[in-house]
Coordinates of N, CA and C in Angstrom, one line a residue:
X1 N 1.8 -2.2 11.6 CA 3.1 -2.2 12.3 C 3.4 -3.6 12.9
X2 N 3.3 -4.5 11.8 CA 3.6 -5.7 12.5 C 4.7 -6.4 12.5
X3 N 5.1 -7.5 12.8 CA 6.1 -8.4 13.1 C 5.7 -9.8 12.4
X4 N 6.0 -10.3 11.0 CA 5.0 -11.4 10.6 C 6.1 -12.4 10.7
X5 N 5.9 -13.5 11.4 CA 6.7 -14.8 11.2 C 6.5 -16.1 10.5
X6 N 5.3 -16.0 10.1 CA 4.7 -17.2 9.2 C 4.7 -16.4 7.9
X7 N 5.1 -17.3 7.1 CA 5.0 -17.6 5.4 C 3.2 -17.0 4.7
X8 N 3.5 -16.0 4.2 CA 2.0 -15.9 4.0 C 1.5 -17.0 2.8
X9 N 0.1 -17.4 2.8 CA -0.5 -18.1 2.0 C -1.0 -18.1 0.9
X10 N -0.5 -18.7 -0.2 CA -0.9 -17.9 -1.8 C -2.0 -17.5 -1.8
X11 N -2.5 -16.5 -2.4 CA -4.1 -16.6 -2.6 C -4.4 -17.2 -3.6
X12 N -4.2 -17.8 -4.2 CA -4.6 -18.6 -5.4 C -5.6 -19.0 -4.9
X13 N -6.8 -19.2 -6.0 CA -8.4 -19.5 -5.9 C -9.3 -18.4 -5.3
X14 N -8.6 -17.0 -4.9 CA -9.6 -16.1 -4.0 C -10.3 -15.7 -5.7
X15 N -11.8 -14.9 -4.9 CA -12.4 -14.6 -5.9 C -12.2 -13.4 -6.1
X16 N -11.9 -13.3 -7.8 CA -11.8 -11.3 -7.8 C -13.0 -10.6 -8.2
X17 N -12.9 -9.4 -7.2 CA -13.8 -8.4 -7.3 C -14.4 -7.8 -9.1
X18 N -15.5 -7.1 -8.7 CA -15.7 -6.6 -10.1 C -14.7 -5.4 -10.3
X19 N -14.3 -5.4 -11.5 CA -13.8 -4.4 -12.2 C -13.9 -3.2 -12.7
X20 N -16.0 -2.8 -12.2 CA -15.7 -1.5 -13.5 C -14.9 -0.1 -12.5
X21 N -14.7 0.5 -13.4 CA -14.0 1.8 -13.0 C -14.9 2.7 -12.3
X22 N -13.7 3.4 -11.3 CA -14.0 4.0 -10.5 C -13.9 5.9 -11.0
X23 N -14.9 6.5 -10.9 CA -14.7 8.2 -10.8 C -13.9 8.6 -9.8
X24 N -13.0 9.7 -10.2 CA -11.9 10.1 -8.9 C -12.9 10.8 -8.1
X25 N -13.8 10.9 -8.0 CA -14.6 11.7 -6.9 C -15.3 10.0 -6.0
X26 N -15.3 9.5 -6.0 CA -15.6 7.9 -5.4 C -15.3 7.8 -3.9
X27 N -16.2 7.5 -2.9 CA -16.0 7.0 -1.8 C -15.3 8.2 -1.3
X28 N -15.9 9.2 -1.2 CA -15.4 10.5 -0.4 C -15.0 10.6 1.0
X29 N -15.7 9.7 1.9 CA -14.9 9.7 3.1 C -14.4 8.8 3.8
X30 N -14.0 7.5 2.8 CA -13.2 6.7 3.2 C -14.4 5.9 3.9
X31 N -15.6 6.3 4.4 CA -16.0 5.3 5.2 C -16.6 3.8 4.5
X32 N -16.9 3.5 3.8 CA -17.0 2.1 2.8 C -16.2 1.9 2.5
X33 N -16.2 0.2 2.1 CA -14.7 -0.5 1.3 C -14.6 0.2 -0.3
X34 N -13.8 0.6 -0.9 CA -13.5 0.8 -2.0 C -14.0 -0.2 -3.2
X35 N -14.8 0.1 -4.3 CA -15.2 -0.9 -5.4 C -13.7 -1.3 -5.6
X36 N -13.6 -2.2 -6.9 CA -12.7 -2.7 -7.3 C -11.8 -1.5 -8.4
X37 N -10.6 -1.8 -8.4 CA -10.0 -1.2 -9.4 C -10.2 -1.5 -10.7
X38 N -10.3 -0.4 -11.8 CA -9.3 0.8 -12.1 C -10.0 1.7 -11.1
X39 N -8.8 2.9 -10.9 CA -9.0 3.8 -10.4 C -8.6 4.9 -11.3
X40 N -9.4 6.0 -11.0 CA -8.7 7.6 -11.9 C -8.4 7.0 -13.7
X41 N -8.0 8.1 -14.0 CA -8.0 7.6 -15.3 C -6.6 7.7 -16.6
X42 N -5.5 7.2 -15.4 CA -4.5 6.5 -15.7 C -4.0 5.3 -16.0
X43 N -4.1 4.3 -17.3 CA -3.8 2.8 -17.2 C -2.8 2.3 -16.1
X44 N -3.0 0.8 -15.8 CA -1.8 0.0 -15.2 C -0.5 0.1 -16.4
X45 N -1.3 -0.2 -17.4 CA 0.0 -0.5 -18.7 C 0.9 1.0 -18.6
X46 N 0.2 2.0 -18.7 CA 0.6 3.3 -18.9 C 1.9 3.4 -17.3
X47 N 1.7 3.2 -16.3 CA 2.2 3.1 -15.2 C 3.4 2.1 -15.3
X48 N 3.0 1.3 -15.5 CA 3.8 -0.5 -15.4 C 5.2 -0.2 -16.6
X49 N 4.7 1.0 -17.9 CA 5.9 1.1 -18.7 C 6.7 2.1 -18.1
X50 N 6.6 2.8 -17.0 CA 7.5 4.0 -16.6 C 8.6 3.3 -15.5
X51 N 8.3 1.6 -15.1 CA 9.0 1.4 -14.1 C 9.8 -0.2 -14.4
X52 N 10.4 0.0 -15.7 CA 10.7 -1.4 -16.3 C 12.1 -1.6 -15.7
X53 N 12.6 -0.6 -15.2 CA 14.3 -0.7 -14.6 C 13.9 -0.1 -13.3
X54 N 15.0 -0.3 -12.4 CA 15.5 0.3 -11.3 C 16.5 0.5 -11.2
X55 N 16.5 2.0 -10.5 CA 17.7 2.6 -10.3 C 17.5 2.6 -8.6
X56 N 18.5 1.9 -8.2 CA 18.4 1.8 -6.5 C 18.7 3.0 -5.6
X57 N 17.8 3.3 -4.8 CA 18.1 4.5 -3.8 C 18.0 3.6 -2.6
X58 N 18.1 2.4 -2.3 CA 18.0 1.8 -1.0 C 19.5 1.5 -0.7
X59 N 20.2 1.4 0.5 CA 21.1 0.9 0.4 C 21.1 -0.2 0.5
X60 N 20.3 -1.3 0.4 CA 20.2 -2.8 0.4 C 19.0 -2.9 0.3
X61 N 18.5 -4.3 0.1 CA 17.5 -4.8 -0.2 C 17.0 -5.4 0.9
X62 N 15.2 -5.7 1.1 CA 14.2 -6.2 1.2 C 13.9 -7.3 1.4
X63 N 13.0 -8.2 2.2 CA 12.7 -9.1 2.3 C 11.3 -8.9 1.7
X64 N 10.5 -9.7 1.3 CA 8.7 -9.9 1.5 C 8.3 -10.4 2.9
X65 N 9.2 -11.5 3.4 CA 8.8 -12.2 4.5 C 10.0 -12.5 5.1
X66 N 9.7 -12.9 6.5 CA 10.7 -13.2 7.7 C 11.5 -14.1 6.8
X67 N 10.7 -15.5 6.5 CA 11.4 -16.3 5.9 C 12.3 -16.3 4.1
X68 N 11.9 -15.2 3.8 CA 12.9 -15.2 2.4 C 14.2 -14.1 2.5
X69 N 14.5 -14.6 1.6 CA 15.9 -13.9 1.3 C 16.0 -12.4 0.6
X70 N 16.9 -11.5 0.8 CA 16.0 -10.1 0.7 C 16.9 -9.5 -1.0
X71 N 15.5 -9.2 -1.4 CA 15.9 -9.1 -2.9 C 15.3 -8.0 -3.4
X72 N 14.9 -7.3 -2.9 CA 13.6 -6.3 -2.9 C 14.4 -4.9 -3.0
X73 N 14.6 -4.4 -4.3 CA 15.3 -2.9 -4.0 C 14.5 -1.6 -3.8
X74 N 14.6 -0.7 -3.1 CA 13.3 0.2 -3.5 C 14.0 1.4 -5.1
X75 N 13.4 2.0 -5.5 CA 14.0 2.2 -6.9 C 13.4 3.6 -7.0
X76 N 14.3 5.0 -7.7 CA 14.1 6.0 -7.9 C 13.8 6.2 -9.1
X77 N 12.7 7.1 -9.7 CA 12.0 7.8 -10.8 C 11.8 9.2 -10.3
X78 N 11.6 10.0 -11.3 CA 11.5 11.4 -11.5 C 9.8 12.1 -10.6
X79 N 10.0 11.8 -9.1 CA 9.3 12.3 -8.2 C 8.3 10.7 -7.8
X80 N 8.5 10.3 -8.0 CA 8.2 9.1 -7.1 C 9.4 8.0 -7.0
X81 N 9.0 7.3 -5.6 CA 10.1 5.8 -5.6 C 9.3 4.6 -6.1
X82 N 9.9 3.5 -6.3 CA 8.6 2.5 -6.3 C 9.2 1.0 -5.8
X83 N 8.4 0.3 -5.4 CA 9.4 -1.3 -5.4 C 8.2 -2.3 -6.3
X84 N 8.6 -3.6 -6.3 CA 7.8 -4.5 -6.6 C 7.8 -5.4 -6.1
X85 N 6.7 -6.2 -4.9 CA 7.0 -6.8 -4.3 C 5.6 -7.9 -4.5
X86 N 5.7 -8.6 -2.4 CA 4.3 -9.5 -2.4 C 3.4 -8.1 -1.8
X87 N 2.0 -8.9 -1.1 CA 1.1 -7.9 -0.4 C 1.2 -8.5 0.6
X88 N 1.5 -8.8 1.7 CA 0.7 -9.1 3.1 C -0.3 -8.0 3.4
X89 N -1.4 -8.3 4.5 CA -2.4 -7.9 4.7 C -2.3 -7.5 6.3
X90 N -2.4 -6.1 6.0 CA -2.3 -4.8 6.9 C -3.4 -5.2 7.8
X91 N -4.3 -5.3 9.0 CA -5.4 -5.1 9.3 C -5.1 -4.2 10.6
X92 N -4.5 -3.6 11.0 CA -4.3 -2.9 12.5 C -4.9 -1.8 12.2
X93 N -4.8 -0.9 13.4 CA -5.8 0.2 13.7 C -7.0 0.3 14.4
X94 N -8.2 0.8 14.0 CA -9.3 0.7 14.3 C -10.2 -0.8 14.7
X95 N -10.6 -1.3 16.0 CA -11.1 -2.7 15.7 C -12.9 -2.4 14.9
X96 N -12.4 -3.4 14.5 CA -13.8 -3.9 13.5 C -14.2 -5.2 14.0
X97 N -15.2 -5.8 12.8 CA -16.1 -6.6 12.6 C -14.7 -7.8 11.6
X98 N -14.2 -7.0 10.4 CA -13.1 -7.6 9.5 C -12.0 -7.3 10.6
X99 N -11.8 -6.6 11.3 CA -9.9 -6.5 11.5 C -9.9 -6.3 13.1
X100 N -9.7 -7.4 13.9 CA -9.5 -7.5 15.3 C -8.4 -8.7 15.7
X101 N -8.2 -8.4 17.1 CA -7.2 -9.9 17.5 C -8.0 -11.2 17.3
X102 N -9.6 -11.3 17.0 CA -9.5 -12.8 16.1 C -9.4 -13.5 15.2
X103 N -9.6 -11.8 14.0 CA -9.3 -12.5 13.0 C -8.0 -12.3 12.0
X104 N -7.3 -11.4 12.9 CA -5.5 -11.0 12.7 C -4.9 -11.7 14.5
X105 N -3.9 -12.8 13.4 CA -2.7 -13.1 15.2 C -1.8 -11.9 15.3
X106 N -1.9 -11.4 14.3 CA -0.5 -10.2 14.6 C -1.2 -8.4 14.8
X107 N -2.5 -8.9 14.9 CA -3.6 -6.9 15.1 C -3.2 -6.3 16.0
X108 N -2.7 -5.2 16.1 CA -2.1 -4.1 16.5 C -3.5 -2.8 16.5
X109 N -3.7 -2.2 17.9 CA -5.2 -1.3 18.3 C -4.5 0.1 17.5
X110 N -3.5 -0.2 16.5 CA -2.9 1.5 16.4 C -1.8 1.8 15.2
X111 N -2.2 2.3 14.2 CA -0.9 2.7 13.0 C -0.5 3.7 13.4
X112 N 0.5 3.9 12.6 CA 1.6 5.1 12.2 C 1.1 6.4 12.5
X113 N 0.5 6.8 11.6 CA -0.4 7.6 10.9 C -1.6 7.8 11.7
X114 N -2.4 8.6 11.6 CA -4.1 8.8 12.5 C -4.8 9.6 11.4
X115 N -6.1 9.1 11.6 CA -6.9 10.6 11.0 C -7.0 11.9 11.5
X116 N -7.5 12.3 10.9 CA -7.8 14.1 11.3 C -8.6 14.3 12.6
X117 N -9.7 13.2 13.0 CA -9.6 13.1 14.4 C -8.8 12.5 15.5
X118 N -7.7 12.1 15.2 CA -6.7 11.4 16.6 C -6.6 9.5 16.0
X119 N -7.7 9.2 15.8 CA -7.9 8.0 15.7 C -7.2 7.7 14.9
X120 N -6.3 6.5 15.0 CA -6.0 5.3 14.0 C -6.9 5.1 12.9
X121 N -6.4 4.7 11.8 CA -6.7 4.5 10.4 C -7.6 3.1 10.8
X122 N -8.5 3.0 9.8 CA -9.2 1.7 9.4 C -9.2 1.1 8.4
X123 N -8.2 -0.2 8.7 CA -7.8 -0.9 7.7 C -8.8 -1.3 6.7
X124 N -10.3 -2.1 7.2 CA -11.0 -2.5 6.0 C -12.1 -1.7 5.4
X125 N -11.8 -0.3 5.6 CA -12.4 0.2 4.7 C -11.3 1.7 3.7
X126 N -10.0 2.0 4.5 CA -9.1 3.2 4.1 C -8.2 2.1 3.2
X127 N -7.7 2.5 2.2 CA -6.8 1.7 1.2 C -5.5 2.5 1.8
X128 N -4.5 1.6 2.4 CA -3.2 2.7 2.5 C -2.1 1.5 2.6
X129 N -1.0 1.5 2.2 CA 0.3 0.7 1.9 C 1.0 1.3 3.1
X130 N 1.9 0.0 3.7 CA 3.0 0.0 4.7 C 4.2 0.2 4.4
X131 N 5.2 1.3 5.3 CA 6.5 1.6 4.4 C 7.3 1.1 5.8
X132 N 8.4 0.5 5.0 CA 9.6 -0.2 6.5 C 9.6 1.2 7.3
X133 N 10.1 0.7 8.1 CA 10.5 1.9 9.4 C 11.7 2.1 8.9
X134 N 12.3 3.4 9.2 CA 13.7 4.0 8.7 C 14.6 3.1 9.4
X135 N 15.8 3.1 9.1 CA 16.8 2.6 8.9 C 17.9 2.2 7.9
X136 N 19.1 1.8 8.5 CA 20.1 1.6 7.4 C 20.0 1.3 6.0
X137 N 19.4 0.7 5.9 CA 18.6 0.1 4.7 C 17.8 1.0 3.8
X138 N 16.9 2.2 4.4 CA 16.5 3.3 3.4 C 15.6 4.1 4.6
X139 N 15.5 5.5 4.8 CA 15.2 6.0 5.5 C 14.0 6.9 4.7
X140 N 12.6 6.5 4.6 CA 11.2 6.9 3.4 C 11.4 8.0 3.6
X141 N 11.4 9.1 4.5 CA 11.3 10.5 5.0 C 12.0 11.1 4.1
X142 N 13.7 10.9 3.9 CA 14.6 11.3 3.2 C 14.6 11.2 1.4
X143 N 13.4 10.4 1.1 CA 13.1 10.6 -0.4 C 11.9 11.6 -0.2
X144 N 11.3 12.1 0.0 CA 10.0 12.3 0.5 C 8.9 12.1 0.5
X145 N 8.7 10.8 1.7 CA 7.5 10.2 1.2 C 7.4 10.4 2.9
X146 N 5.5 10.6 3.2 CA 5.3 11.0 4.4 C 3.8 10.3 4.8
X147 N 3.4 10.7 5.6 CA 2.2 9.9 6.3 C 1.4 10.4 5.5
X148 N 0.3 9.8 4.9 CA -0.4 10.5 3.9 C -0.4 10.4 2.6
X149 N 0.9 10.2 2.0 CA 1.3 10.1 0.6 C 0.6 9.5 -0.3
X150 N 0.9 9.8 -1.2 CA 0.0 9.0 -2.1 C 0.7 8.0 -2.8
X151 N -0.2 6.6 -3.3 CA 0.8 5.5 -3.9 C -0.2 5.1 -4.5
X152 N 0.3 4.4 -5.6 CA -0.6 4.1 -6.8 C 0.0 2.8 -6.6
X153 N -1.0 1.7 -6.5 CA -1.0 0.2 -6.2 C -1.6 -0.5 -7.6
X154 N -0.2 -1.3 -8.0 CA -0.9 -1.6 -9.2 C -0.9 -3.5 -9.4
X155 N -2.0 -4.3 -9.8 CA -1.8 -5.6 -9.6 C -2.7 -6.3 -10.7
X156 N -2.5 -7.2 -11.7 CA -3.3 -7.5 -12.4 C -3.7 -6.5 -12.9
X157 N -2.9 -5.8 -13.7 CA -3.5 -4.9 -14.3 C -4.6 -3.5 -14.3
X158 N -4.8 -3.4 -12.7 CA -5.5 -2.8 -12.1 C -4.7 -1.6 -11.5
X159 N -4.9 -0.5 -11.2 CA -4.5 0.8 -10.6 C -5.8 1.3 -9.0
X160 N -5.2 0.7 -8.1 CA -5.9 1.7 -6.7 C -4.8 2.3 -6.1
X161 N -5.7 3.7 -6.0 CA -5.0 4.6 -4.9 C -4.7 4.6 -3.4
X162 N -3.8 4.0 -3.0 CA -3.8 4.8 -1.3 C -2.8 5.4 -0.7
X163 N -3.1 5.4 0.4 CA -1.9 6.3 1.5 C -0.9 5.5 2.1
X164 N -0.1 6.5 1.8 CA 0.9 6.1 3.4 C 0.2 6.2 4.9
X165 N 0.2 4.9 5.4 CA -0.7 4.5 6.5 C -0.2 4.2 7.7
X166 N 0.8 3.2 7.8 CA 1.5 2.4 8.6 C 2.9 1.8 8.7
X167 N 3.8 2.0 9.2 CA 5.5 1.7 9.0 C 5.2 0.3 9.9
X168 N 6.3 -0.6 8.9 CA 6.2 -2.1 9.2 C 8.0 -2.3 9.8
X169 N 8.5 -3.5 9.7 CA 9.3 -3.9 10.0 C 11.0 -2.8 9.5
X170 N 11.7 -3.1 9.8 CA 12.5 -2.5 9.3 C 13.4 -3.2 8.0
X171 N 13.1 -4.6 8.1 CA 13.7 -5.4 6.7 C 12.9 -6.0 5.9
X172 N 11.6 -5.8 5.7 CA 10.7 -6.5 5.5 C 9.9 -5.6 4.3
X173 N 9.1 -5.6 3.2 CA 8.9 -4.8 2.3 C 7.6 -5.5 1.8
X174 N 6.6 -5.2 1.3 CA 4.9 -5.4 0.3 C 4.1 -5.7 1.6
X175 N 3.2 -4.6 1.8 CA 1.8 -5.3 2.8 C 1.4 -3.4 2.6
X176 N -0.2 -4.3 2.8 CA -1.0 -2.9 2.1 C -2.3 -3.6 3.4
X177 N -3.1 -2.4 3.1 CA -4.8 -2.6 4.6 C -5.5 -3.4 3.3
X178 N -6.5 -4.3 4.2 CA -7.4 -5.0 4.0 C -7.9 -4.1 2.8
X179 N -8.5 -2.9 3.0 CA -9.3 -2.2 2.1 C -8.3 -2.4 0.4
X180 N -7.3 -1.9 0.7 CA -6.2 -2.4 -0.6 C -6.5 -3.7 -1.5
X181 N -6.1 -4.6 -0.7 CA -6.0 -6.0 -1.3 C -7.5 -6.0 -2.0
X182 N -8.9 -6.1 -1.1 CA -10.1 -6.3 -1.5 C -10.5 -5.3 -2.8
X183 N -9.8 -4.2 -3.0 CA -10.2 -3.5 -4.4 C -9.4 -3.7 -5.4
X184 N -8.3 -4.7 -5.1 CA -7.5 -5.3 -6.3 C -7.7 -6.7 -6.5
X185 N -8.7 -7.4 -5.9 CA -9.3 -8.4 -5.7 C -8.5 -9.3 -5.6
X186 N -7.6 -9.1 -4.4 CA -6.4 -10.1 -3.9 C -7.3 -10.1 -1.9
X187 N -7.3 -11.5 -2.2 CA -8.0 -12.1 -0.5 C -7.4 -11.3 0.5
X188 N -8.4 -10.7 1.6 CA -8.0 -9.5 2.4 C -7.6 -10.2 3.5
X189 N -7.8 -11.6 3.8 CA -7.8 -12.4 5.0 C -6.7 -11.9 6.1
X190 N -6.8 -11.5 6.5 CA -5.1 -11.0 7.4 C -4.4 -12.2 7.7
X191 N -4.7 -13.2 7.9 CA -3.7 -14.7 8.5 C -3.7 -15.7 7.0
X192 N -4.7 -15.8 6.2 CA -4.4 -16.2 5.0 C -4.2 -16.0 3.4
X193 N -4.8 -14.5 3.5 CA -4.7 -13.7 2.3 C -3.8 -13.1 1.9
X194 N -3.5 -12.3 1.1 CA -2.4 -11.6 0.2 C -1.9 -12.5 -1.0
X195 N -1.2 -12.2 -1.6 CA -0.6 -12.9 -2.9 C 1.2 -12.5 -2.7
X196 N 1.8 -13.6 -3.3 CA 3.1 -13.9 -3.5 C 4.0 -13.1 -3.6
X197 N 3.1 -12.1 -5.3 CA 4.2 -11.5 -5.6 C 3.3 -10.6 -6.5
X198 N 4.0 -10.2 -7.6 CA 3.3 -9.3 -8.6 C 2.7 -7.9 -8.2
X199 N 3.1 -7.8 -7.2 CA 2.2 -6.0 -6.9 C 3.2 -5.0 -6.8
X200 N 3.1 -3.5 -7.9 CA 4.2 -2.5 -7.6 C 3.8 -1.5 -7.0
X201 N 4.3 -1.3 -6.2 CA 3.8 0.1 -5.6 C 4.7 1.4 -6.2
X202 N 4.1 2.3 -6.2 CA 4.5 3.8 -6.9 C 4.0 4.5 -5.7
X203 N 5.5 5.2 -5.1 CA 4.6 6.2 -4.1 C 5.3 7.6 -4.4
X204 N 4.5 8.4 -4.4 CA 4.9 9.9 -5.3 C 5.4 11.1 -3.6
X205 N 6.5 11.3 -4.2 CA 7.1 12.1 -3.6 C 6.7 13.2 -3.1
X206 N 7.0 14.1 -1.9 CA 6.0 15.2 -1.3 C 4.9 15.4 -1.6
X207 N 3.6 13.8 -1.9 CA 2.7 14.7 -1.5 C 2.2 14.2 -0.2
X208 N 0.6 14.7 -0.2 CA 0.0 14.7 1.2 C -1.5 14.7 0.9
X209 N -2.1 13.8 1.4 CA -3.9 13.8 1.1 C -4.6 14.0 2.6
X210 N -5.0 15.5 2.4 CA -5.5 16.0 3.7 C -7.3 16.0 3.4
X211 N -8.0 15.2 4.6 CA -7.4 14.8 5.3 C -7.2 13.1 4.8
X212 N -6.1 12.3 5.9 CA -5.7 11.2 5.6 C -6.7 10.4 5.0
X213 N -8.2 10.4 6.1 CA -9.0 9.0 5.8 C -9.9 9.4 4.5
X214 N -9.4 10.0 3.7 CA -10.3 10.7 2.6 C -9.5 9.9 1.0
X215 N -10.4 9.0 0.9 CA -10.1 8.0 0.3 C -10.4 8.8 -1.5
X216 N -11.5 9.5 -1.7 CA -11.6 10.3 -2.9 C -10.4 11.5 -3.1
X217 N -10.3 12.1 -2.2 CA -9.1 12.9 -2.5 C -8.1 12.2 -2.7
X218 N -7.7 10.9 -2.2 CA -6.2 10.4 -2.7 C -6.2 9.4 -4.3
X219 N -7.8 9.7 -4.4 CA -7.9 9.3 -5.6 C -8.1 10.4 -6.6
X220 N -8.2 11.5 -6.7 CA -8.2 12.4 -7.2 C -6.8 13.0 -7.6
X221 N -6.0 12.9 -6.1 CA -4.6 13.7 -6.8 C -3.7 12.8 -7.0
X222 N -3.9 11.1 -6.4 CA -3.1 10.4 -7.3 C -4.0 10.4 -9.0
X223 N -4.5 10.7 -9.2 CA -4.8 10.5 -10.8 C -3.9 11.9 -11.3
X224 N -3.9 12.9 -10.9 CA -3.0 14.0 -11.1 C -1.7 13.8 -11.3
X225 N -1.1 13.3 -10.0 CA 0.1 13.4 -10.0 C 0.7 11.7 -11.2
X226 N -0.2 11.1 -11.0 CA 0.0 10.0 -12.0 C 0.2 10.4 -13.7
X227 N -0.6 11.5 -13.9 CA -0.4 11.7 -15.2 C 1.3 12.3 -15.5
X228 N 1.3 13.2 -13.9 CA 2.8 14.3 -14.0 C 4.0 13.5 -14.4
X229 N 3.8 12.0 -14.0 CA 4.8 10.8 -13.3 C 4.7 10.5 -14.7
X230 N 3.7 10.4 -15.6 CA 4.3 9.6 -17.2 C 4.9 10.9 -18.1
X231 N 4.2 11.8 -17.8 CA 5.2 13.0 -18.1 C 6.9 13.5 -18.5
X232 N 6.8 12.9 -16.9 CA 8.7 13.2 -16.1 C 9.7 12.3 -16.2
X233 N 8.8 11.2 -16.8 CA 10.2 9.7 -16.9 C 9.4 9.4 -18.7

């Protein structure tokens, strides 16, 4: 839930994670960081051909950052929305060792979203993507996408699963939790990390991964609902 005013920093030069593939049964309770992607057993290519056009359901576009100009449409397909944007790096929630007010200027003690016990999500180890806060511009609720949801995060060629975690600005669009970035092997750094551009998010319409911090279940029914999604378009 942040407010970012500084220009995030290329990651160019971060080092990327290993690659091999992940079983949708993987990291069942969310509590470790996620290996690197693939995830489930859906290609990026397979994914990346269902979303070559956009048909706009936003009424306006997106920024990535304070400072750019907003170009970012969110785009409707046959049971998911999706956009393509940068990543900024989510760290709020839970404090940690990775994600606190030293090593985030903008860390917030509290997301959107909570787990099944009350608590705030944990960014560096739960993979979950940030959706703007409603407003004139696109209201997420009204396509149906909810706290929980599932989105298939695709970058370099790679596929990770996460949730809807945390609502960010209201004109502002691409930032995903620490855990995200680090299994697409894009630098988790909260003040220096994320990348430019190149990352699509796919977030599939009514669903729900109970409970939230259960990082195997949103890998398991986004591999499901991922297949439904090449199916339907």
């Amino acid at each position: 839930m942040r407010t970012r005013t500084l220009t995030l920093a290329a990651a160019a030069g971060a080092a990327l994670l290993a690659t091999a593939a992940l079983p949708a049964t993987a990291s069942p309770s969310g509590t470790k960081s996620p290996a690197s992607a693939q995830e489930g057993s859906v290609s990026a290519a397979s994914l990346l051909a269902k979303v070559t056009s956009c048909s706009q359901i936003s009424n306006g576009k997106y920024k990535t950052d304070d400072e750019t100009s907003a170009t970012i449409p969110v785009c409707g397909k046959n049971g998911a929305v999706f956009w393509k944007a940068d990543m900024d790096i989510d760290c709020d929630g839970q404090v940690t060792g990775k994600c606190n007010g030293n090593t985030d200027p903008w860390f917030q003690d509290d997301t959107a979203f909570h787990q099944s016990d009350g608590k705030p999500l944990r960014a560096d180890s739960l993979p979950y993507v940030v959706v703007p806060s409603s407003s004139s511009i696109w209201k997420y609720t009204s396509a149906g996408i909810k706290g929980g949801g599932v989105v298939a995060v695709i970058y370099n060629n790679k596929v990770e699963y996460a949730v809807v975690g945390d609502t960010g600005p209201t004109n502002i669009i691409g930032e995903a939790s620490y855990a995200t970035a680090q299994a697409l092997g894009i630098d988790p750094d909260p003040e220096t990390g994320g990348t430019d551009s190149g990352v699509t998010y796919i977030l599939f319409k009514n669903s729900q991964v109970s409970p939230i911090e259960s990082h195997g279940a949103a890998v398991s029914l986004g591999d499901s609902l991922a297949k439904q999604f090449l199916q339907s378009n």
